[in-house]
């Protein structure tokens, strides 16, 4: 295994960006999904429609937003609607092809927890909560998930079902009357996963360059299934990598902002 | 009927201990100055409603003014968790906070129903989501035409809503632009509405006919507070102070540092300090 | 994905015999040119939906293309009754028309529910009103929190909606301004949407962020038809031809005069004739 | 009785205008209500908020609109909202103090028919229908009605309950759970009527100058009740009359429009 000239996080973002097309209408979660969507827009999917839940439709930000409602999103959007309209006409109306989510805790069926660690009434860690995710997960045509692997994040059983993926697997979505596809893709810093057509359990279909099966298993809380034909994710192209790095650099400069007293450097996907 | 008055008077007249209050703003136009005034006046025992409680609610919770929080996403946007809220929920410091938790779709619909004078909202939501198990205010309704089960939540009707807007005119009509969020609904859903504004202009006669304008007779009090949304932003006036959000993550990590910061920046400050805070963030108009 | 094409092609591709169709416009921006094209193509057996059916629906009914009408106010606005519709309802000429009648509030909510992907809308309506007795599509739902009975109507989901708008840009995004009525909802509620526009511009980059814009991927076909809303009007382009509405009251009073008028002004006319009809009504831009 | 220098219709419009104040938020029906509301605005109630159901809030038209959605309404409005918003946030939201309606048929309890003459399924005359009226009648704080008297219009029993007034009288509204006041004022070309506090039957409280009780009864299809203390409506002031006539003249000029072939003169309240 040779030394890579890109980080696992960069590979994750770029692999995720490749799953998007110019025809997609993508409801963008903040953090890693936002980076992936904008790399897609700046490379192979220039006509992709990016929607942020703050109401901005068809945004083309020059820097990544720190929050879901940065001014940049509105200034570059085709139009900006109210939040009730966003959730009623655009998400619930069935106009979103891809809901792109991150996760604090994820299970093998694509169920996501961003609510609490521990018991709901006496939480060990009170997380921010679901925000738009519960309905993004069921109203989008399909759901892509992206997160860095860790045993704390990818768990056998999530503490709280913030948003529903494939439930207990199989046809659990249909049994609840949910007619959208749910999670169809998981992109981590190590691999690309797709749900098994029958069981809906996430299965590794492609390892990122230089990644071993053991590394994937060591950073995952459940026993990992690998596809019979395991691909290797093509490494980032120079264009993809420079696009992502330029975007991150512009973002970092912008978020330093006005150098207010005590300002920390950089941002953090939240 | 909108009356122009200083912010301390607007808060004193419209926010009472024990009230259900919404200080709304979806990342943009967060009414920070109004929240700080409420903190200075030590108006407590509040039920606070907001889709995206962030730094100002963290501050109000940390100051012990909050009995209950109704929300759908409680985070320091783009930075991480709300540490004062965590301390209250996880450790009961400085006091326990009751939580009523929804999804964004639920709260957006509930505000919309409040503005529309309805008792509840129906929507296709919470399917497979566990919040429906822990929140008794999530029920369902059956469509009488298709038999589909839809989620139902009660309308939000705050005693008082505070919002920050770009402009008022001399009659007290209010203009909100850019990311308009949930402000119109939050204002119309409330029994009383207080608006802080960046600027007071003569009239809106040159404005496009379809902008988000609240007529003066829907508003109780208007206070001129330039910079009053800092560290959030006002589209057309100044940019978001991302650095301040990052700083808050450190300030709020420690109880004593939090208290010292509040002392200096809120308790011993005044509405007119906000203008200075945004000076370096002002954008070309 | 919006495609630009001549109006005859847009109608041929998107309106089929037996369709449920809405040609919407609330006094302003009525898609007359599209309706006339449908008449020329003799596409019949239609269920027509509109809050305020006026002259164009009177014409389609009089030409025998309409099986059923769903509406909330059927009048020649400011003038009086719709004489061709009356003749169809009262005398079955040229054919009987089935009627499904609502209030404006019901239809506005039903379009809104259609745009929002819901199966039904709930609202506080029809209390004491007799339409609930004669229209089986008016039902009720009980609020699970207060026990209040609310009216419920099924969402409107047309097979195809036609609207007229001021502008499209080169990508096919569409801008509607002024009295925006129910057009956004009618367009989003439909399976297919056709838009006629006054003008095609390069882009909307200088437009205010909060205007009523339909993204190109919500629209199927766009046709450039200047004047296409005549005798209604297009805010910023030309004024309402009130005289034509008054004239219609006379034209439509007599079956033969009606048929002669249709022959001359619709069957033997073309979309490009609309530009001439508004020439004298054009306002300074 | 001396010859009047104003018409009964002018007296009706001016008497109706006097019932409005600068504090009112008035949902304006087209025709006679529209004229009354604008005379009020141009005389004693300059700050009245006029709302038309096309979405225009706070309009101040220079000429009377022929339709409910004339361009003039939007151009002079504080703001123009969508029709769903109009009916949801503004009318149903309880923000309208006065709903101002006309009527084709009216009964003594303020119930209105604008739907059909005759049987609903086989109508003798198919009228335009209810439009906004069914909910204006129940969601506005109170309802004012204005119409010219005739035996065909003011009837013992209306053919269809398009919008609910006081039903069968008494507390019928409360029994249906309607918490607004309903019709509190009827202004005709001959008189001013108010509902009896108990029975809710419309009772003549003021006769317009020169009008007799007999004239009121002859043009009304039910047996008219007169108040014990019957007032005389003050005649139009010169300012009221000139304001109304100027408005009508401006309107007539404007509605002739572009002199399209076959244009008729003048307009008609529809």
XYZ file of C-alpha atoms in Angstrom, chain A residues 44-264:
221
model
C -19.499 16.891 -13.284
C -23.011 18.045 -12.234
C -23.150 21.772 -12.968
C -26.956 21.827 -13.258
C -27.722 19.994 -10.013
C -30.364 21.761 -7.930
C -29.245 22.194 -4.336
C -31.890 22.919 -1.728
C -31.132 23.868 1.867
C -33.894 23.669 4.434
C -33.624 27.386 5.212
C -35.656 27.902 2.037
C -32.981 28.426 -0.605
C -33.671 26.633 -3.901
C -31.022 26.231 -6.575
C -28.121 27.634 -4.594
C -24.565 27.855 -5.899
C -22.467 29.048 -2.967
C -18.885 30.046 -3.616
C -17.934 28.947 -0.104
C -19.489 26.227 2.024
C -22.068 27.570 4.458
C -21.226 27.185 8.125
C -24.919 27.098 8.943
C -27.922 25.925 6.979
C -28.949 29.522 6.386
C -25.826 31.513 5.541
C -26.347 34.620 3.423
C -24.316 33.103 0.610
C -27.030 30.479 0.071
C -29.731 33.076 -0.448
C -27.587 35.372 -2.562
C -26.778 32.633 -5.059
C -30.173 30.896 -5.046
C -32.709 30.930 -7.865
C -35.299 31.758 -5.223
C -35.753 31.683 -1.462
C -39.030 30.532 0.018
C -40.368 30.397 3.556
C -39.570 27.423 5.744
C -43.166 26.135 5.825
C -43.270 26.268 2.036
C -39.939 24.430 1.869
C -41.227 21.546 3.937
C -44.713 21.502 2.410
C -44.376 22.185 -1.318
C -40.815 21.095 -1.936
C -39.969 18.215 0.410
C -43.405 16.752 1.205
C -44.513 17.611 -2.340
C -42.159 14.891 -3.579
C -39.894 17.170 -5.572
C -36.596 16.111 -3.929
C -34.781 13.255 -5.665
C -31.944 12.888 -3.151
C -31.985 13.643 0.558
C -28.378 13.829 1.693
C -27.853 13.224 5.402
C -25.056 12.858 7.898
C -25.430 10.804 11.071
C -24.214 10.713 14.656
C -25.255 7.078 15.059
C -26.121 4.754 12.197
C -27.151 1.124 12.087
C -26.754 -1.430 9.323
C -30.224 -0.670 7.944
C -29.588 3.027 7.502
C -31.574 4.129 10.530
C -30.116 7.320 11.968
C -29.874 8.763 15.464
C -29.040 12.420 16.003
C -31.231 12.865 19.074
C -29.681 11.370 22.218
C -26.997 8.984 23.376
C -28.510 6.877 26.146
C -32.077 7.008 27.346
C -34.296 9.720 25.859
C -35.536 10.949 29.236
C -32.127 10.784 30.928
C -29.675 11.183 28.086
C -25.954 10.671 28.468
C -25.448 13.090 25.619
C -28.171 15.382 24.385
C -27.554 15.707 20.630
C -29.121 18.492 18.523
C -32.124 16.465 17.395
C -33.657 15.605 14.075
C -34.237 18.960 12.419
C -35.393 18.208 8.905
C -34.123 14.619 8.872
C -37.229 12.623 9.909
C -39.140 13.836 6.853
C -36.121 14.093 4.537
C -35.657 10.373 5.204
C -39.177 9.475 4.106
C -40.162 12.155 1.559
C -37.019 12.233 -0.620
C -36.947 9.858 -3.575
C -33.866 8.235 -2.089
C -31.445 8.972 0.726
C -27.671 9.122 0.618
C -25.773 9.029 3.893
C -22.213 10.078 4.448
C -20.148 9.793 7.634
C -16.668 8.939 8.838
C -16.481 5.412 10.216
C -16.132 4.754 13.948
C -17.399 2.148 16.373
C -19.171 4.900 18.271
C -20.961 6.047 15.150
C -21.712 2.826 13.301
C -23.449 0.738 15.917
C -25.265 -2.559 16.281
C -28.274 -0.750 17.706
C -28.926 2.981 17.678
C -30.187 4.594 20.890
C -33.009 6.493 19.186
C -34.698 6.286 15.790
C -34.465 9.922 14.769
C -35.053 9.105 11.131
C -36.170 5.880 9.625
C -34.024 4.033 7.113
C -34.986 0.445 6.393
C -36.102 -0.215 9.990
C -35.540 -3.890 10.711
C -34.721 -4.429 7.044
C -36.592 -6.215 4.284
C -39.842 -4.507 3.346
C -40.217 -2.626 6.634
C -40.661 0.705 4.812
C -43.487 -0.610 2.664
C -45.139 -2.124 5.736
C -45.276 1.402 7.217
C -46.755 2.784 3.989
C -43.598 4.645 3.042
C -43.318 4.607 -0.747
C -39.889 6.189 -1.188
C -36.694 4.164 -1.528
C -34.933 5.258 1.651
C -31.167 4.885 2.079
C -29.681 3.578 -1.164
C -26.086 4.644 -0.611
C -23.666 5.055 2.281
C -20.345 6.708 1.642
C -17.805 6.571 4.443
C -14.175 7.579 4.601
C -13.251 3.966 3.874
C -15.838 2.497 1.543
C -19.012 2.703 -0.502
C -21.971 0.703 0.800
C -25.271 -0.239 -0.753
C -28.242 -2.001 0.798
C -28.684 -5.668 -0.037
C -31.658 -5.838 -2.420
C -33.475 -8.292 -0.135
C -32.389 -7.741 3.456
C -31.604 -4.003 2.970
C -28.495 -4.429 5.120
C -25.716 -2.070 4.058
C -23.054 -4.050 2.219
C -19.631 -2.807 1.194
C -19.489 -2.675 -2.605
C -16.304 -0.675 -3.054
C -13.213 -0.070 -0.930
C -11.457 3.260 -1.241
C -7.858 2.984 -2.570
C -5.550 1.372 -0.043
C -8.309 0.444 2.409
C -8.546 -3.134 3.674
C -11.563 -5.154 4.743
C -10.066 -5.294 8.211
C -9.958 -1.508 8.494
C -13.619 -1.304 7.543
C -14.552 -3.946 10.133
C -12.401 -2.423 12.892
C -14.227 0.912 12.610
C -17.718 -0.512 12.407
C -19.855 -1.739 15.288
C -21.597 -4.492 13.398
C -20.308 -7.482 11.489
C -19.688 -6.109 8.036
C -20.980 -7.812 4.909
C -18.901 -7.426 1.765
C -20.206 -7.824 -1.763
C -18.973 -10.830 -3.723
C -17.536 -8.539 -6.346
C -15.780 -5.847 -4.367
C -14.679 -2.848 -6.413
C -11.957 -0.341 -5.684
C -13.165 3.241 -5.613
C -11.299 5.230 -8.265
C -9.008 7.693 -6.511
C -9.831 11.389 -6.696
C -8.931 12.974 -9.997
C -6.731 16.053 -9.891
C -9.765 18.170 -10.827
C -11.914 16.692 -8.062
C -9.196 17.156 -5.497
C -8.323 20.695 -6.473
C -12.000 21.632 -6.585
C -12.573 20.290 -3.077
C -9.420 21.845 -1.672
C -10.084 25.225 -3.256
C -13.611 25.140 -1.866
C -12.352 24.288 1.618
C -9.693 26.977 1.481
C -12.186 29.636 0.374
C -14.527 28.451 3.097
C -11.868 28.620 5.797
C -10.894 32.143 4.804
C -14.517 33.244 4.760
C -15.431 31.713 8.097
C -12.602 33.422 9.896
C -14.887 36.325 9.258
C -14.186 39.663 10.755
C -11.514 38.439 13.141
C -13.691 39.065 16.154
C -11.821 38.744 19.469
C -11.358 35.130 20.441
C -12.204 33.808 16.976
C -10.978 30.291 16.430
